[in-house]
mmCIF file of C-alpha atoms in Angstrom:
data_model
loop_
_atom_site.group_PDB
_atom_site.id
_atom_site.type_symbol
_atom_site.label_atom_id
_atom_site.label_comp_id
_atom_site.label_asym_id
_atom_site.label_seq_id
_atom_site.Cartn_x
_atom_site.Cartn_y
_atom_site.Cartn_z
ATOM 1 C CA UNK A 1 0.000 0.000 0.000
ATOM 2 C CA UNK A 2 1.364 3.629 -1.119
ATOM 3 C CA UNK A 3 1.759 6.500 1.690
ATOM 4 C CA UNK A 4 -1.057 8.028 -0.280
ATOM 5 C CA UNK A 5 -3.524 5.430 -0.222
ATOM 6 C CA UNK A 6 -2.348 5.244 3.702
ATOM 7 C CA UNK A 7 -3.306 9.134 4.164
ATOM 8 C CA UNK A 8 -6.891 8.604 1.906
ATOM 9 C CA UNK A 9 -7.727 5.720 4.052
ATOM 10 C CA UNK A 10 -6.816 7.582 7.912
ATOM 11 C CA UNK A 11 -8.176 10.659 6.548
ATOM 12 C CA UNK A 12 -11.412 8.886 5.773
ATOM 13 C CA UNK A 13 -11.534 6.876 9.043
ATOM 14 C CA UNK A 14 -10.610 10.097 10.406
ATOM 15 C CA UNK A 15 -13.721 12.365 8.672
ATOM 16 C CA UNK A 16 -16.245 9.319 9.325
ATOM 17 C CA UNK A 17 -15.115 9.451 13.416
ATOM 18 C CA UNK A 18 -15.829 13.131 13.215
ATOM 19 C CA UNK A 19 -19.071 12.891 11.592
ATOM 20 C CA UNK A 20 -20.082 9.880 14.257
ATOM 21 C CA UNK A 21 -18.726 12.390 17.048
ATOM 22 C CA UNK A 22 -21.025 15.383 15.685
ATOM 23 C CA UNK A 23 -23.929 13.199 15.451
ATOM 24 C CA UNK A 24 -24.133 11.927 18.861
ATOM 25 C CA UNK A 25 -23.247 15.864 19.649
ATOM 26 C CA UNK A 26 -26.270 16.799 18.369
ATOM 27 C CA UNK A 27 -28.147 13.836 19.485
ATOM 28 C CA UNK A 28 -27.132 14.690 22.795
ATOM 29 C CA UNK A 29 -28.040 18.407 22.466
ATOM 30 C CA UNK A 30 -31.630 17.363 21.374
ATOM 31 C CA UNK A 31 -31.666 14.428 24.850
ATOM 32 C CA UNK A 32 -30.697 17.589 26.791
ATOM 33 C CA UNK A 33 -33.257 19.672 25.156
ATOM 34 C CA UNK A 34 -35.930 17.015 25.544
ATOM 35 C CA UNK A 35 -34.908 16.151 29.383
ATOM 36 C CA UNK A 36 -35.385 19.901 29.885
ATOM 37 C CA UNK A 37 -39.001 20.281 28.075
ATOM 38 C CA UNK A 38 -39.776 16.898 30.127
ATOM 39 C CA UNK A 39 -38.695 18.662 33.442
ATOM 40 C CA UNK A 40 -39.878 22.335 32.212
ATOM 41 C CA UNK A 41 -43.641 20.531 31.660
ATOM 42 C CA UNK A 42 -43.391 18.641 35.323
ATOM 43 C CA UNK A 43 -42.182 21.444 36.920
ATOM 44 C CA UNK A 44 -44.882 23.648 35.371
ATOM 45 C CA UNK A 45 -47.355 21.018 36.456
ATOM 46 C CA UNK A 46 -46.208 21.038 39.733
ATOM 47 C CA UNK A 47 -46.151 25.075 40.147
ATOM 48 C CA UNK A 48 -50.066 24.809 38.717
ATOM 49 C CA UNK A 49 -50.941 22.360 41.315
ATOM 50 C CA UNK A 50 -48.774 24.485 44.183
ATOM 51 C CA UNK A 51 -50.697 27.817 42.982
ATOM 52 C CA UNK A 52 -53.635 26.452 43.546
ATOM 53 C CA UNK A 53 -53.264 25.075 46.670
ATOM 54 C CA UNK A 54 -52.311 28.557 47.741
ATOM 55 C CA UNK A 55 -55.338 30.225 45.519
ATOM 56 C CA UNK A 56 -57.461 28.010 47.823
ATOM 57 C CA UNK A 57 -55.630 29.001 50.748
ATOM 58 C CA UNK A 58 -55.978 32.419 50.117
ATOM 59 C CA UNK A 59 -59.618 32.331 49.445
ATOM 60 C CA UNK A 60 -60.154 30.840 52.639
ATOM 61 C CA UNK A 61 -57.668 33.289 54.082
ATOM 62 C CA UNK A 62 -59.755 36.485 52.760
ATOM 63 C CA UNK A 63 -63.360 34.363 53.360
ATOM 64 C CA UNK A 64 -62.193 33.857 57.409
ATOM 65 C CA UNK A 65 -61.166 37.463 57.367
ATOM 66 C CA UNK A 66 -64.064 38.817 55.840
ATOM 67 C CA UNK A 67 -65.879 37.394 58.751
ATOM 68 C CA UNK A 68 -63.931 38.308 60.909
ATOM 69 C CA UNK A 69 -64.099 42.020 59.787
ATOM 70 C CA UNK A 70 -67.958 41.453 60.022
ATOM 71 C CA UNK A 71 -68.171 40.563 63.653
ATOM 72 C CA UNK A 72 -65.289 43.127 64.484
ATOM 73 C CA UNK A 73 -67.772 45.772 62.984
ATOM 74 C CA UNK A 74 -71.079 44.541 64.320
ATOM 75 C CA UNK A 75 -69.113 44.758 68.021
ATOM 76 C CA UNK A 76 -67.788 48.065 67.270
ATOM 77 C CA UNK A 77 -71.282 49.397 66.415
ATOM 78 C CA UNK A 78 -72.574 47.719 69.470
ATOM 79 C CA UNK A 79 -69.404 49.370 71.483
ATOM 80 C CA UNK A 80 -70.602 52.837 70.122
ATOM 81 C CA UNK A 81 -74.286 52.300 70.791
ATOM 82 C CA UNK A 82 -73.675 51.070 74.602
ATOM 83 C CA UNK A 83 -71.383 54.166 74.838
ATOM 84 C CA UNK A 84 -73.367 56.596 73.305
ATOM 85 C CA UNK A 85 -76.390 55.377 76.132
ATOM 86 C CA UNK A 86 -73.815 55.352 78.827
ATOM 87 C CA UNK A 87 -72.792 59.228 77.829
ATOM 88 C CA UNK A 88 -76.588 60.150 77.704
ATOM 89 C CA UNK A 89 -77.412 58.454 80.968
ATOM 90 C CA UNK A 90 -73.797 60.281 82.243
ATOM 91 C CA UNK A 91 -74.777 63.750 80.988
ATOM 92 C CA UNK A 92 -78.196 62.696 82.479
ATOM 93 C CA UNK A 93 -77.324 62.317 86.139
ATOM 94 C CA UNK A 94 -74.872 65.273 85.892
ATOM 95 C CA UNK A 95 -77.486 67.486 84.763
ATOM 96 C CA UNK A 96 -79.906 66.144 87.557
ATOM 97 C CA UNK A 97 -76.658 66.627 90.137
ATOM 98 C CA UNK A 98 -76.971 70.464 89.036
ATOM 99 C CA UNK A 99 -80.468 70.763 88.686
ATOM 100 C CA UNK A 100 -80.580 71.058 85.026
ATOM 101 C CA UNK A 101 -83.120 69.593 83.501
ATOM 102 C CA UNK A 102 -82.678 67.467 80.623
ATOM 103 C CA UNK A 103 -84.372 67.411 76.890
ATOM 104 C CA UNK A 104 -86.574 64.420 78.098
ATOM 105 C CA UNK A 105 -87.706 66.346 80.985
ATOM 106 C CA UNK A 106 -87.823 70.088 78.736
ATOM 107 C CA UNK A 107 -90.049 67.417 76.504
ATOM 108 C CA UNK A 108 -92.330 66.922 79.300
ATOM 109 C CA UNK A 109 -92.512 70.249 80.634
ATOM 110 C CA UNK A 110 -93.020 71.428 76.920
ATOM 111 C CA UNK A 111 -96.353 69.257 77.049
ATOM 112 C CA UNK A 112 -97.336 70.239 80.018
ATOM 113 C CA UNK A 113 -97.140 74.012 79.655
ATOM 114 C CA UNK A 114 -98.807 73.491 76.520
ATOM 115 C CA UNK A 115 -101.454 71.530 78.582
ATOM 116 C CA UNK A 116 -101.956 74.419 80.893
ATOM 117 C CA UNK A 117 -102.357 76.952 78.496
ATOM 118 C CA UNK A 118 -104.511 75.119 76.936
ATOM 119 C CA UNK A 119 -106.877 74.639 79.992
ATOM 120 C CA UNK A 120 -105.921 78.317 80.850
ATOM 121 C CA UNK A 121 -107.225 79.524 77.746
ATOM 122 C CA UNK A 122 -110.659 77.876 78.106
ATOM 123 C CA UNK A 123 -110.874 78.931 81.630
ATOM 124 C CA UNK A 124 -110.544 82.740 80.561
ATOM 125 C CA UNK A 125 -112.683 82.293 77.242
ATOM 126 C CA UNK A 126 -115.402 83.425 79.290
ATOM 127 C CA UNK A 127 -114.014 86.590 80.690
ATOM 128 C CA UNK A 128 -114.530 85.207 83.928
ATOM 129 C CA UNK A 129 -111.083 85.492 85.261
ATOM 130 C CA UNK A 130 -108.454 88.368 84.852
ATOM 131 C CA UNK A 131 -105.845 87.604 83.202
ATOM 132 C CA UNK A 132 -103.489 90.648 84.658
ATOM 133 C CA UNK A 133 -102.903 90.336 88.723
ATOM 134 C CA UNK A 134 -104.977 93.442 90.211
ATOM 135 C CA UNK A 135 -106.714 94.087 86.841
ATOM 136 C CA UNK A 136 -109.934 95.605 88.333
ATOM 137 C CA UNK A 137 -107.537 98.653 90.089
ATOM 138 C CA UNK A 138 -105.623 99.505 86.780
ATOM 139 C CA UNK A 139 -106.607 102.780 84.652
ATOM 140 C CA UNK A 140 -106.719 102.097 81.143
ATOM 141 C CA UNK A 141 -103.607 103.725 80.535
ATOM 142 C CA UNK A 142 -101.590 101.392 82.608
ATOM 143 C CA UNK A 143 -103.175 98.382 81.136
ATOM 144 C CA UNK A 144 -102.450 99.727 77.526
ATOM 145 C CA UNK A 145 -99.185 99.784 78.264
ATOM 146 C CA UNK A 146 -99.028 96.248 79.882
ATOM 147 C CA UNK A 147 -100.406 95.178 76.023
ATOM 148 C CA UNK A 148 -96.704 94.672 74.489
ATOM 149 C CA UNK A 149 -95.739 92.590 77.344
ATOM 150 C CA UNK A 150 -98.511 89.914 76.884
ATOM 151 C CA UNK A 151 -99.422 87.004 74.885
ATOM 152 C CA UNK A 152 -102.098 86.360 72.008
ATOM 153 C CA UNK A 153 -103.583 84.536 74.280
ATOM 154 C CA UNK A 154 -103.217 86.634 77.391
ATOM 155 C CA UNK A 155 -105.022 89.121 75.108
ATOM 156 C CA UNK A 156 -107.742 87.066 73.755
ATOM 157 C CA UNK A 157 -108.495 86.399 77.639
ATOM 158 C CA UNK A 158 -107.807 90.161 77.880
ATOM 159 C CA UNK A 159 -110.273 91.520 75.771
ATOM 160 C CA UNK A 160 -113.044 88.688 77.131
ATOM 161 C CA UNK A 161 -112.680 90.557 80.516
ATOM 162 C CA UNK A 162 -112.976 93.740 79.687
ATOM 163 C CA UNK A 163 -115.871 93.200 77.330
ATOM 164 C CA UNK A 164 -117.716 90.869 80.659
ATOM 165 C CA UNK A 165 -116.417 93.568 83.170
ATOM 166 C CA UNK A 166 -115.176 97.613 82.572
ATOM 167 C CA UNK A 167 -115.739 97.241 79.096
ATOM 168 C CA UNK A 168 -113.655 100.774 78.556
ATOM 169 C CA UNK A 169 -113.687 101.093 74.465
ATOM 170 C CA UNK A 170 -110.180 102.540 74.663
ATOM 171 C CA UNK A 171 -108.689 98.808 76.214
ATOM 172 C CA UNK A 172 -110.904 97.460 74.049
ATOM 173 C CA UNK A 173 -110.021 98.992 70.495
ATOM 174 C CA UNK A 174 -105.968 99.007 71.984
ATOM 175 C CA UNK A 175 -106.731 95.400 72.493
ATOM 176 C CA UNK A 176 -107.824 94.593 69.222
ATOM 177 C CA UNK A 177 -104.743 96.721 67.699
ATOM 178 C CA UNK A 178 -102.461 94.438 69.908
ATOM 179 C CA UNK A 179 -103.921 91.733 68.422
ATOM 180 C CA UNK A 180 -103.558 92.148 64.648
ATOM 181 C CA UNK A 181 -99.771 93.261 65.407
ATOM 182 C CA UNK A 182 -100.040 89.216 66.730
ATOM 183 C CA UNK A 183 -101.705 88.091 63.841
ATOM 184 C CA UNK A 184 -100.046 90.037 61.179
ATOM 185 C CA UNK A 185 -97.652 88.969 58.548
ATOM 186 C CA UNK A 186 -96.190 91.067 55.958
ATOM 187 C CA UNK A 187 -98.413 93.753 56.983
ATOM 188 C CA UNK A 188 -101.418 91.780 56.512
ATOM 189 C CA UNK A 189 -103.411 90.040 58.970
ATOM 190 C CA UNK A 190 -102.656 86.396 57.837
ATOM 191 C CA UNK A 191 -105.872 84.037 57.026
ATOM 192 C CA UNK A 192 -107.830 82.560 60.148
ATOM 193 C CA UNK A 193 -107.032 78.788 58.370
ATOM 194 C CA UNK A 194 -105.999 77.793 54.695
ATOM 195 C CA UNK A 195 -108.258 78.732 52.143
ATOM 196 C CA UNK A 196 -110.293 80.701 54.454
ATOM 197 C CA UNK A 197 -110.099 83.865 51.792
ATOM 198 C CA UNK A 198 -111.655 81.643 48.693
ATOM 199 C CA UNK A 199 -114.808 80.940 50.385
ATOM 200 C CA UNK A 200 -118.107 81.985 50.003
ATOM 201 C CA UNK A 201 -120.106 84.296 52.765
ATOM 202 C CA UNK A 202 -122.456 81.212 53.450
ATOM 203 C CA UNK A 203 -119.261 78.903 53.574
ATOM 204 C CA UNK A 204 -117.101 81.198 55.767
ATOM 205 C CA UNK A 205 -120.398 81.154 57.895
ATOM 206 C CA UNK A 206 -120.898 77.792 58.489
ATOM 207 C CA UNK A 207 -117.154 77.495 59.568
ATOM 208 C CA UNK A 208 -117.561 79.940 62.453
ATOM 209 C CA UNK A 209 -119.343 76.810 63.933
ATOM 210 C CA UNK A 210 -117.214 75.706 66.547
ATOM 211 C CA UNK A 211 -114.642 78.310 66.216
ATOM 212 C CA UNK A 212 -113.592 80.009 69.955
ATOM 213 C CA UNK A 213 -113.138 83.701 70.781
ATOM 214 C CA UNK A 214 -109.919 83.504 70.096
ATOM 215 C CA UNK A 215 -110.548 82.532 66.350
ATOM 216 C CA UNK A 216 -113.763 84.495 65.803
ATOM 217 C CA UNK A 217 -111.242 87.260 66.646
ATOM 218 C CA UNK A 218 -109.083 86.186 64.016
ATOM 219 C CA UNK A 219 -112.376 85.494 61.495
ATOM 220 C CA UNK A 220 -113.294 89.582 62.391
ATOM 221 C CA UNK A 221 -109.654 91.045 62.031
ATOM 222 C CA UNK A 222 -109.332 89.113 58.794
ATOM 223 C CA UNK A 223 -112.798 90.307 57.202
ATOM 224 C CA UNK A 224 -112.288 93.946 58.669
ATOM 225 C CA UNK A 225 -109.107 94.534 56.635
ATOM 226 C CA UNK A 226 -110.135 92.036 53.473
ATOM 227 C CA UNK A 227 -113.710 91.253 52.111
ATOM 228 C CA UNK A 228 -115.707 93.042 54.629
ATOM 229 C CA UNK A 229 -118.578 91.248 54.201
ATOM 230 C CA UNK A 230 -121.340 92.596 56.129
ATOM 231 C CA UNK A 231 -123.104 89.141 56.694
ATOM 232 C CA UNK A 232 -120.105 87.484 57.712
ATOM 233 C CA UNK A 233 -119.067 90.362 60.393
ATOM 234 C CA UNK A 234 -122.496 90.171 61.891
ATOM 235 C CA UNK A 235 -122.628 86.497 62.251
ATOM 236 C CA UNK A 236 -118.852 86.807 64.056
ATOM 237 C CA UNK A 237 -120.301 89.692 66.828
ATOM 238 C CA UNK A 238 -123.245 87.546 67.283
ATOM 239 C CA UNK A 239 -121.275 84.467 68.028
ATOM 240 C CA UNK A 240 -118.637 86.431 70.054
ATOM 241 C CA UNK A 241 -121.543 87.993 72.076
ATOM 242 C CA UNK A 242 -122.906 84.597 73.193
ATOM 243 C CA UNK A 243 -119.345 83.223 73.694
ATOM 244 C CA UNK A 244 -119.231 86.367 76.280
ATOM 245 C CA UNK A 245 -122.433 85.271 78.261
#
């Protein structure tokens, strides 16, 4: 055998070892590859199955603490509702230490001075009682100038007396004066009740039925300075006059 065919044959051998070596290279490169896809798809697996483990935890997590925040606000609203009753019974007591009286008991006393006047006003509807301490010894003047100081229904009661008793037509025409300024609004004497200015003569007349002095007052002062309707006007004196006695 020549040198040459020697170096054709060991060059072969040589390029066919090479080509064997490359090939299992790359064969090996794709194992590697496929060993990592195989361990890329467990491992994914297993972080899916991990995640939701934890997603499970998690929603029990926020479901537990969801209740809990629940209960820790239904006690806090029960906390604030005890306390604000303790602070009202607290203010309570020290109020009733210092003899202040509290809006319960202002309540009460509001409905019972409203009970009183009440009673008060039907006791002096009749002009049977003063309604001014030593009325009988005052001049007119002084009891004209007592007129600011009282009530429309001090005055009503007022001008009962005076018509049952003295029956001075100065007090009694002052009276009157004092009570428009009562009954006025705007500068008008305001309507007796709502709708009181649409009706009829005959229908204003049959409301007078039942109406006080007080409100036949109103009823006159309203017609004087309004309609002026003769029938209605007479029908008030003559109701007023047997309200009087």
């Amino acid at each position: 055998m020549t040198i040459i065919r020697q170096i054709a044959d060991t060059t072969e051998k040589q390029v066919k070892s090479a080509q064997k070596v490359a090939r299992r290279s790359w064969l090996a490169g794709l194992g590697v590859a496929g060993l990592a896809i195989d361990s890329g798809e467990k491992t994914f697996k297993k972080l899916i199955k991990r995640g939701e483990k934890v997603a499970a935890g998690v929603r029990g997590d926020l479901k537990d603490l969801n209740e809990r925040l629940r209960r820790e606000q239904k006690s806090l609203n029960e906390d604030v509702q005890d306390a604000s009753q303790t602070v009202e019974r607290g203010v309570s007591d020290v109020l009733e230490g210092l003899n202040i009286p509290s809006r319960k008991t202002l309540r009460v006393l509001d409905a019972r001075i409203a009970q009183l006047n009440a009673q008060l006003r039907e006791l002096g509807s009749d002009g049977s009682i003063a309604p001014v301490a030593n009325y009988d010894s005052l001049t007119a003047e002084e009891i004209i100038v007592l007129m600011p100081t009282l009530s429309l229904d001090e005055l009503f009661a007022l001008e009962a007396y005076e018509s049952n008793h003295a029956k001075r037509v100065t007090v009694q025409r002052e009276i009157e004066q004092a009570i428009a300024k009562h009954l006025t609004v705007d500068g008008e004497i305001r309507e007796p009740f709502a709708g009181y200015e649409a009706l009829r003569a005959e229908e204003a007349i049959a409301k007078l039925e039942g109406l006080g002095i007080a409100e036949l007052h109103h009823v006159k002062l309203f017609e004087a300075s309004h309609a002026k309707r003769v029938t209605v006007q007479r029908e008030v004196e003559r109701r007023l006059e047997a309200l009087r006695g």
